[in-house]
mmCIF file of C-alpha atoms in Angstrom:
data_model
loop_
_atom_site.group_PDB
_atom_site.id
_atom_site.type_symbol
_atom_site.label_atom_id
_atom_site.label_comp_id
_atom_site.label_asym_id
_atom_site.label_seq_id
_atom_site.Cartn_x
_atom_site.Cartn_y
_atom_site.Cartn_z
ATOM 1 C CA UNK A 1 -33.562 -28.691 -37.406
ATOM 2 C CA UNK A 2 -30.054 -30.695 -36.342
ATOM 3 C CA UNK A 3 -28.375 -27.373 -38.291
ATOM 4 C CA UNK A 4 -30.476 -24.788 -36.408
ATOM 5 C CA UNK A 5 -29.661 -26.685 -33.183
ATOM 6 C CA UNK A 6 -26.314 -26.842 -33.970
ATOM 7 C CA UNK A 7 -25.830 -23.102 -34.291
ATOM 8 C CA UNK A 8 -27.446 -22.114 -31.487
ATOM 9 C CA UNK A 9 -25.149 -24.726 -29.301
ATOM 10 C CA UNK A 10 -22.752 -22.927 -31.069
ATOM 11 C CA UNK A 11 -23.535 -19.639 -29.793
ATOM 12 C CA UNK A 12 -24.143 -20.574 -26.542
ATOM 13 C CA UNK A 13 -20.773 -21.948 -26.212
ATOM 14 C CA UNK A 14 -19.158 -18.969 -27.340
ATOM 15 C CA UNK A 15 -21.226 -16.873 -24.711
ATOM 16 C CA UNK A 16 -20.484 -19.137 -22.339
ATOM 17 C CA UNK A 17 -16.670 -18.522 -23.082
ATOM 18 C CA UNK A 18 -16.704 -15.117 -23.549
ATOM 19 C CA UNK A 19 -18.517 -14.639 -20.314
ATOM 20 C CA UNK A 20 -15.794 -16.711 -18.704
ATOM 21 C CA UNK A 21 -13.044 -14.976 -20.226
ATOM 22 C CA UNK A 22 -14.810 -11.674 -18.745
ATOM 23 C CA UNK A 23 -14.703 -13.024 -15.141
ATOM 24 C CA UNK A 24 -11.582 -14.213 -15.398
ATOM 25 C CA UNK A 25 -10.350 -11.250 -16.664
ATOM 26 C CA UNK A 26 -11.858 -9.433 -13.718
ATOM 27 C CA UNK A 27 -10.018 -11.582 -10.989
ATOM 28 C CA UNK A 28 -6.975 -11.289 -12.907
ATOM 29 C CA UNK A 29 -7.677 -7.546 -12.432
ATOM 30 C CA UNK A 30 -8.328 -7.507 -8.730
ATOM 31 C CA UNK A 31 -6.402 -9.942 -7.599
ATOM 32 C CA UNK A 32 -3.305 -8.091 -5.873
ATOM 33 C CA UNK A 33 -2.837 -11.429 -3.070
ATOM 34 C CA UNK A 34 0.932 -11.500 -2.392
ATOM 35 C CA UNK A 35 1.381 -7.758 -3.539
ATOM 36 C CA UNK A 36 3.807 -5.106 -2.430
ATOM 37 C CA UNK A 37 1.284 -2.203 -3.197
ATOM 38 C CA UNK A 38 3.205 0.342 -0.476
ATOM 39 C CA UNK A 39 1.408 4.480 -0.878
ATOM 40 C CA UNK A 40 -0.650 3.229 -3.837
ATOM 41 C CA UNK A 41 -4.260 4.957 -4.144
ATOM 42 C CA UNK A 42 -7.181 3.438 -4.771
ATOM 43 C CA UNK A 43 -9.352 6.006 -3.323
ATOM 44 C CA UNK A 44 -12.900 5.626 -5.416
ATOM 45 C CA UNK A 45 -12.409 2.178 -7.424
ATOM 46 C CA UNK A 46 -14.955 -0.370 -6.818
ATOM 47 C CA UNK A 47 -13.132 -3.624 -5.862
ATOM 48 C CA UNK A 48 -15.508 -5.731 -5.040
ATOM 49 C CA UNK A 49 -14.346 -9.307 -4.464
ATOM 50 C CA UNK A 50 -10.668 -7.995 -4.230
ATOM 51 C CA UNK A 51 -8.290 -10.369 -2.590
ATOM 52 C CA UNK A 52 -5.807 -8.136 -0.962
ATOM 53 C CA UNK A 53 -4.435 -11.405 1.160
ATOM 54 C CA UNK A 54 -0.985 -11.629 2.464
ATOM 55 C CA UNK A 55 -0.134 -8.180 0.197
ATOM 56 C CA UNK A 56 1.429 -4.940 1.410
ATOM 57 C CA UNK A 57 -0.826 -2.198 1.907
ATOM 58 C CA UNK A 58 1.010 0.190 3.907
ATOM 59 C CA UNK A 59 0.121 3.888 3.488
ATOM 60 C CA UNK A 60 -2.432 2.930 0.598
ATOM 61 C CA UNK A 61 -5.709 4.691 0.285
ATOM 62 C CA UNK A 62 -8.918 2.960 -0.082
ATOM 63 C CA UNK A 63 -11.003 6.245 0.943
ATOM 64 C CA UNK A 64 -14.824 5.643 -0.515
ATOM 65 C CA UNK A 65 -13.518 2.337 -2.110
ATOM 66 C CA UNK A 66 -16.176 -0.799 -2.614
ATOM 67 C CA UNK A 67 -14.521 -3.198 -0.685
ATOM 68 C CA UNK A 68 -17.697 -5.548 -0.640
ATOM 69 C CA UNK A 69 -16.659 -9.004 0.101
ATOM 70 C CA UNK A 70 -12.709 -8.159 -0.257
ATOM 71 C CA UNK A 71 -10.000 -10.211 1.151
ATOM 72 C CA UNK A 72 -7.250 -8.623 3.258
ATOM 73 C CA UNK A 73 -6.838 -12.121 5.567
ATOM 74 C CA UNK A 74 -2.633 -11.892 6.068
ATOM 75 C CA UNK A 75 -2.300 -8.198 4.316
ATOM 76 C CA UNK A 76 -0.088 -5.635 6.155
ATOM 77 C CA UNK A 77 -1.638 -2.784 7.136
ATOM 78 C CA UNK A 78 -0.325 0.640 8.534
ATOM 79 C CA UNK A 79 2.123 3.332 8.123
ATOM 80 C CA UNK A 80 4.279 2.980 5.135
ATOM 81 C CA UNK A 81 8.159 3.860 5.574
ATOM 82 C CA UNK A 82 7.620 6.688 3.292
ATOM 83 C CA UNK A 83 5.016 7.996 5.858
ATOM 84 C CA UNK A 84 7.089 7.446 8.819
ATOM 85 C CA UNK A 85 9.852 9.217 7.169
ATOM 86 C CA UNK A 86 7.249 12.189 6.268
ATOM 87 C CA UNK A 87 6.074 12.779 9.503
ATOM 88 C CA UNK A 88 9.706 12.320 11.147
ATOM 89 C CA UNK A 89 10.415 14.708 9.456
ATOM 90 C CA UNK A 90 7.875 17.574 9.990
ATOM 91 C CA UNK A 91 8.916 16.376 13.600
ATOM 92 C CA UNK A 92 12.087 17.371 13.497
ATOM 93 C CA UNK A 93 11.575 20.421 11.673
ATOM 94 C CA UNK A 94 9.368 21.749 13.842
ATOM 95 C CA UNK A 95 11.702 20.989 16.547
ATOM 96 C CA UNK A 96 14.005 23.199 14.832
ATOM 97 C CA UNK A 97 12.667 26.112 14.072
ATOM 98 C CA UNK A 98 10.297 26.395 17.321
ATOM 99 C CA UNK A 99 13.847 26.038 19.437
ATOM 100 C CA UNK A 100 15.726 28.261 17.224
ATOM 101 C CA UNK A 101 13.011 31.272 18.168
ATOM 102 C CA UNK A 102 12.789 30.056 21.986
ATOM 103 C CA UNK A 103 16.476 29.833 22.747
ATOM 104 C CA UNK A 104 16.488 33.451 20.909
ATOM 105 C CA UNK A 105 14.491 34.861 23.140
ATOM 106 C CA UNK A 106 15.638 33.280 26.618
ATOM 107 C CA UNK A 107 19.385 34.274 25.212
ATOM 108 C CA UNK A 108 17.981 37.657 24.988
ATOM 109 C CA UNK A 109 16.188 37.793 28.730
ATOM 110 C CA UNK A 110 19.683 37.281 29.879
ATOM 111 C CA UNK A 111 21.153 40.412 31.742
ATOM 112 C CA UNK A 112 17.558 42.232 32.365
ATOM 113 C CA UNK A 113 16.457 43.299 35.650
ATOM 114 C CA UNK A 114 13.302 44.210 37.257
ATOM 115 C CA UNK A 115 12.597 48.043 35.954
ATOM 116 C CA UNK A 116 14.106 48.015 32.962
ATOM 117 C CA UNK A 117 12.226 48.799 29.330
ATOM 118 C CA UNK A 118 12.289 45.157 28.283
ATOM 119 C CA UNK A 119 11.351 43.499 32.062
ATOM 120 C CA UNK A 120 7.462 43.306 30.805
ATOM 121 C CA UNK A 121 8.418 41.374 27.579
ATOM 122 C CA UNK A 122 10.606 38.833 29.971
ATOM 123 C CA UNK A 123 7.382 38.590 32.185
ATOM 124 C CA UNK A 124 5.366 38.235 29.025
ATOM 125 C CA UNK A 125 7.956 35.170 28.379
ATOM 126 C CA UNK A 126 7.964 33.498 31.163
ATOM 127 C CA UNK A 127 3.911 33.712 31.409
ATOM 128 C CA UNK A 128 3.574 32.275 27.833
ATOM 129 C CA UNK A 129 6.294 29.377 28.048
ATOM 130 C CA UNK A 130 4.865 27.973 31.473
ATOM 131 C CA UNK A 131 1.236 28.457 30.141
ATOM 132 C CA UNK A 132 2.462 26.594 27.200
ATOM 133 C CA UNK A 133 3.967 23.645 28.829
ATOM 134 C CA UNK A 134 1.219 23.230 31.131
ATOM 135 C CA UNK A 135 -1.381 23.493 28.611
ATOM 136 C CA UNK A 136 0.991 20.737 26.423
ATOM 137 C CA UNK A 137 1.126 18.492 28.468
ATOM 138 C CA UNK A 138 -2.448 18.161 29.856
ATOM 139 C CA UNK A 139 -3.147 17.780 25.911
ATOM 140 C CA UNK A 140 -0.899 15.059 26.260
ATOM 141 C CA UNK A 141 -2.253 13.174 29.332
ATOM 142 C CA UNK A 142 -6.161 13.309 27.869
ATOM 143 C CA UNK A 143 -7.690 11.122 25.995
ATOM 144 C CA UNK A 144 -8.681 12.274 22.073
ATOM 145 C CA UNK A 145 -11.946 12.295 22.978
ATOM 146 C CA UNK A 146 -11.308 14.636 26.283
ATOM 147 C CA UNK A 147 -13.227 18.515 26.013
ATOM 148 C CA UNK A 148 -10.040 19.760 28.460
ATOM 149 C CA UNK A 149 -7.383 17.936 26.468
ATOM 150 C CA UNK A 150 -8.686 19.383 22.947
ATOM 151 C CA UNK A 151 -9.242 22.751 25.034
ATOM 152 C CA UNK A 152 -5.800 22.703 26.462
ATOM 153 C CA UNK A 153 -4.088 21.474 23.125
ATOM 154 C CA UNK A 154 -5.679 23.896 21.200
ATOM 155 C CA UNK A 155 -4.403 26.570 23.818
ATOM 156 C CA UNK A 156 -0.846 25.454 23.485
ATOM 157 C CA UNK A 157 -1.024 25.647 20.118
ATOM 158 C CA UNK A 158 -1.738 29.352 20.043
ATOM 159 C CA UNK A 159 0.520 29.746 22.720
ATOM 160 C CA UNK A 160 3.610 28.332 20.223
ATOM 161 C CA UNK A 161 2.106 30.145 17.586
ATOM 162 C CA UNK A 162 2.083 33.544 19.327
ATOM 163 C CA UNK A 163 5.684 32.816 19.899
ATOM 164 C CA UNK A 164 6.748 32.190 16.915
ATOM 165 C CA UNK A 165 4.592 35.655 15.593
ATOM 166 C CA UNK A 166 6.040 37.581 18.300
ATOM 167 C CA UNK A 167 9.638 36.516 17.423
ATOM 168 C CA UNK A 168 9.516 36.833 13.495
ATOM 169 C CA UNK A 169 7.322 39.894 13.439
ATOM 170 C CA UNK A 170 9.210 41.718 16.119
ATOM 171 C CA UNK A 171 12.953 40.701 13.877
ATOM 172 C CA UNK A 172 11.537 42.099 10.738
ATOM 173 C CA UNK A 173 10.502 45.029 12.090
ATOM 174 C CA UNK A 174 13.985 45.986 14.068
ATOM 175 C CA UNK A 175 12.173 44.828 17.247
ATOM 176 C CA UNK A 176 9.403 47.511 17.176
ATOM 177 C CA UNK A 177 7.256 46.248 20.480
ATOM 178 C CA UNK A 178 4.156 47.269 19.021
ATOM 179 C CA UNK A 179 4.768 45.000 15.963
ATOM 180 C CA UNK A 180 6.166 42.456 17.786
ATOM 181 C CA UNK A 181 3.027 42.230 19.976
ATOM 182 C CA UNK A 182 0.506 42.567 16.474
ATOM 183 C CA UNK A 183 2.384 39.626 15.418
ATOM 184 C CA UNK A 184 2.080 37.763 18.677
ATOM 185 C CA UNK A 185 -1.810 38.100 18.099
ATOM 186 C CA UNK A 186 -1.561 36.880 14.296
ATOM 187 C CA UNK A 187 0.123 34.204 15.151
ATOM 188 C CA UNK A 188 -1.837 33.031 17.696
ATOM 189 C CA UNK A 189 -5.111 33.208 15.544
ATOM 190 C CA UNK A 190 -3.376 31.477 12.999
ATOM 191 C CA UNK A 191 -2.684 28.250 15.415
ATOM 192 C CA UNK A 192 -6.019 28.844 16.594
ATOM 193 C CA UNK A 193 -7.725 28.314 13.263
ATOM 194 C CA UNK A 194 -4.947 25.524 12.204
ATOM 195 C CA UNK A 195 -5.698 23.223 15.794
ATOM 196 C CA UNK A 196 -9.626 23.959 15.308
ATOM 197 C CA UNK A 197 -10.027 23.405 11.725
ATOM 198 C CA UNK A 198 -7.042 21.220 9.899
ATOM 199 C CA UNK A 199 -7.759 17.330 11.115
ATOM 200 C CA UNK A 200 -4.669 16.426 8.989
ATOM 201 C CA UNK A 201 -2.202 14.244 10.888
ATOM 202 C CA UNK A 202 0.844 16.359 9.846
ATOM 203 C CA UNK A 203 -0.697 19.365 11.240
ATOM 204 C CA UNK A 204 -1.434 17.596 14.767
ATOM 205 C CA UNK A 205 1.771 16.042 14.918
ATOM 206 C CA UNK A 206 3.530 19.546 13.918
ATOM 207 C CA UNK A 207 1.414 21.190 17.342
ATOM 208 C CA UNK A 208 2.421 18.664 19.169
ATOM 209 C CA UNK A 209 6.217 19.326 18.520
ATOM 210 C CA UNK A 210 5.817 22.958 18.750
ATOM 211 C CA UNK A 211 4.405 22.659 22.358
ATOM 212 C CA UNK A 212 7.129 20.255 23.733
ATOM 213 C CA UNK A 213 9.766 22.294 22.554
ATOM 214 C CA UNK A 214 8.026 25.473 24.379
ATOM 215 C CA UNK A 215 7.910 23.341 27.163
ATOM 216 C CA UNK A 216 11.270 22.491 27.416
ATOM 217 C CA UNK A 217 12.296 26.234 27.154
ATOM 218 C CA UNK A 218 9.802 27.029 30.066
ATOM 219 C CA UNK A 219 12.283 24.369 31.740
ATOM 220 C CA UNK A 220 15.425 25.825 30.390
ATOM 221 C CA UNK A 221 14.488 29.207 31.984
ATOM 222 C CA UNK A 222 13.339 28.121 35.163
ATOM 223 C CA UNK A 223 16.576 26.705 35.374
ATOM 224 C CA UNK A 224 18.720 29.189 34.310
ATOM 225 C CA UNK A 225 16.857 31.849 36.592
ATOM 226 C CA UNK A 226 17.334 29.423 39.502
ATOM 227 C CA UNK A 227 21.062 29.222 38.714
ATOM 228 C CA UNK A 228 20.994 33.016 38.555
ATOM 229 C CA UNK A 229 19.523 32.879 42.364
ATOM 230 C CA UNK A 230 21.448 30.189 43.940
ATOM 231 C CA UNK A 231 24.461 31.921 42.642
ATOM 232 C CA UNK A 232 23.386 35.340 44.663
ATOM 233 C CA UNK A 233 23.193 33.443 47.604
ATOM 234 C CA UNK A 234 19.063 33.413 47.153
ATOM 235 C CA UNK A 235 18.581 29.868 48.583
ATOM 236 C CA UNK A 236 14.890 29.743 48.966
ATOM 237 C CA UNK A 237 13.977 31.548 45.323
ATOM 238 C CA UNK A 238 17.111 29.370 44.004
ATOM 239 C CA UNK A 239 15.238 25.825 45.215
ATOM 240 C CA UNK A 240 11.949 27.019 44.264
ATOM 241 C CA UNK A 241 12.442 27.681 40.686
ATOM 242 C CA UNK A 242 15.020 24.456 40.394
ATOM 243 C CA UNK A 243 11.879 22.358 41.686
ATOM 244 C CA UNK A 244 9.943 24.014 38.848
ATOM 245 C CA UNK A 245 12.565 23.499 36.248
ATOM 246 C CA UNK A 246 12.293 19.747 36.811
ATOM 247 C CA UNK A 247 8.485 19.730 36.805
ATOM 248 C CA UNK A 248 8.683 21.172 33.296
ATOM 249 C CA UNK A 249 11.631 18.607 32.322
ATOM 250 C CA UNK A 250 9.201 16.442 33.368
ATOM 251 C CA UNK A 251 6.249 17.797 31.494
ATOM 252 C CA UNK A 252 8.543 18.007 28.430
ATOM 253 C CA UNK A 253 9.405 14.574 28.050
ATOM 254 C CA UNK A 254 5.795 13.553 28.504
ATOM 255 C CA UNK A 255 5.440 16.557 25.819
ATOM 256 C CA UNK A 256 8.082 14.670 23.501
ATOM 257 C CA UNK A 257 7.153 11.041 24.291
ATOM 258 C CA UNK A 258 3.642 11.841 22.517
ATOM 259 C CA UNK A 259 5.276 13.124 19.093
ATOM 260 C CA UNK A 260 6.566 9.754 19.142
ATOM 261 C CA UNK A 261 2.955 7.943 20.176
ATOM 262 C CA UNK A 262 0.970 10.897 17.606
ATOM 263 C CA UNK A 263 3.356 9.011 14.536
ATOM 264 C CA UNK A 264 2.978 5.647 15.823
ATOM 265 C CA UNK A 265 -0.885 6.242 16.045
ATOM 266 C CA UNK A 266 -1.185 8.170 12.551
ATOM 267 C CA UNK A 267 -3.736 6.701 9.965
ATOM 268 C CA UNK A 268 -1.795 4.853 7.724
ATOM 269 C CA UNK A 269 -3.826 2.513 5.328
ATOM 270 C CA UNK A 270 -6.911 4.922 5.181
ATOM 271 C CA UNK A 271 -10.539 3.325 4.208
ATOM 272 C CA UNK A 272 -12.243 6.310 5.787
ATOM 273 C CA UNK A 273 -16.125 6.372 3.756
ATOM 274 C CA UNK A 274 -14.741 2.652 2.271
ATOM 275 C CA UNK A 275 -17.843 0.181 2.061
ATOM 276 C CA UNK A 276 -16.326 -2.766 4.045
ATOM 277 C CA UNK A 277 -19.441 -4.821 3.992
ATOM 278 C CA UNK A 278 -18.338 -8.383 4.576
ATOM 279 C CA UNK A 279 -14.886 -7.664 4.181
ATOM 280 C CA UNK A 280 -12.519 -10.163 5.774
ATOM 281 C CA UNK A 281 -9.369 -8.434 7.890
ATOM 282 C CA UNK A 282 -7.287 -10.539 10.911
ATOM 283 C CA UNK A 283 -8.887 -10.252 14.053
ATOM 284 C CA UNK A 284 -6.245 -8.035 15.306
ATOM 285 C CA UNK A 285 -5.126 -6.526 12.072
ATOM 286 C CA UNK A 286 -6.718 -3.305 12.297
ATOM 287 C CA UNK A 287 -9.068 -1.355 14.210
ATOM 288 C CA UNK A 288 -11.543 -0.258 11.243
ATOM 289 C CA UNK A 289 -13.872 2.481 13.584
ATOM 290 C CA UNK A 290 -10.750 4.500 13.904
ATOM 291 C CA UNK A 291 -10.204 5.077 9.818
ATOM 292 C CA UNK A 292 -13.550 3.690 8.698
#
């Protein structure tokens, strides 16, 4: 009897410390405390019982994640500098190549007077960079949330976007008007269907660059044309448009100032469809029903 009770101690004991070994095994494996963990992915992994405390979690993604009962007390949470640099940088491009095509065509309004063949295409410019900048920077001035700031956003968008289609289209084809006009359409549907449908926060932030730099060449040309009139001696038409060109400098470095607050606001640390149930963050860490 003393050897059958024996063994079975026996047993026990090594149950005991294999079961022990397990579990510590697992917190070995989910403990990341103290952790510089910058752009990693853990979208999908169940990590319950992680402790995430006092590590870096910039830019990582915890999307579905089981989070149950995990730690991130101290952890830093945001954009990464990889992100920052990312989104910078569709920034800038944007800038680029949306003020490459608008200072084309103001350059090319230059020297056309009322009556001539290409008058209703310096109309058509005029109409679509002031609609633009207006439209921008109501987007701008609304909350997220607003029906006339996503209205007017997503009208700037296919404003920029009919722009750019107008410019391209009408190049490649030797400036053909009827192309150039096609393309104007195209492009505009396109923006349409990208400001609608893609939620991504490159595509926003790449909008939002396209309409400040239309609305800084609605600016440009009200200035230049008021240049054009003071300079004849037009002193009324001269003031009026100068008073518009600083309204839309105005609008266009509210226009600008929001690429700047779009990056600063982007989802960094995602845990969009996480299970965060009893999960302990600082109080003023995060704000989890943004990215939740």
């Amino acid at each position: 009897m003393n050897r059958v009770g024996a063994a079975c101690a026996n047993r026990l004991d090594a149950k005991d410390a294999k079961e022990e070994k397990r579990n510590m095994s697992y917190s070995d494996t989910n403990n990341f405390s103290n952790q510089v963990l910058c752009d990693r992915s853990f979208r999908g992994q169940v990590l319950n019982g992680a402790d995430f405390g006092g590590a870096d979690v910039r830019g990582c993604n915890f999307r579905n994640a089981e989070l149950v009962g995990a730690n991130f007390i101290g952890a830093k949470i945001g954009l990464s500098g990889r992100q920052i640099a990312v989104l910078s940088g569709v920034a800038i491009a944007i800038c680029v190549i949306v003020g490459d095509v608008v200072t084309r065509l103001i350059l090319s309004t230059q020297g056309q007077v009322p009556g001539s063949r290409s008058w209703p295409f310096v109309l058509l410019l005029y109409g679509v960079l002031s609609a633009a900048g207006v439209a921008g920077a109501i987007a701008r001035t609304q909350p997220s949330t607003s029906k006339i700031g996503r209205l007017a956003g997503t009208i700037s968008a296919m404003l920029s976007g009919a722009l750019l289609g107008f410019f391209y289209v009408g190049t490649a084809t030797n400036n053909n008007s009827q192309a150039a006009l096609a393309g104007m359409a195209i492009g505009g549907v396109l923006m349409f269907f990208v400001s609608s449908r893609i939620r991504r926060q490159v595509a926003k932030i790449a909008i939002v660059a396209a309409g400040s730099v239309a609305t800084y060449g609605a600016a440009f040309l009200l200035s230049a044309t008021a240049s054009a009139f003071l300079t004849t001696q037009k002193l009324f038409l001269g003031t009026c448009f100068a008073l518009l060109s600083l309204l839309y400098l105005w609008l266009a470095f509210v226009s600008f100032s929001a690429i700047v607050r779009e990056i600063a606001n982007a989802d960094g640390t995602s845990f969009r469809g996480a299970n965060l149930t009893d999960a302990k963050f600082d109080i003023n860490c995060i704000n989890l029903k943004s990215q939740v």
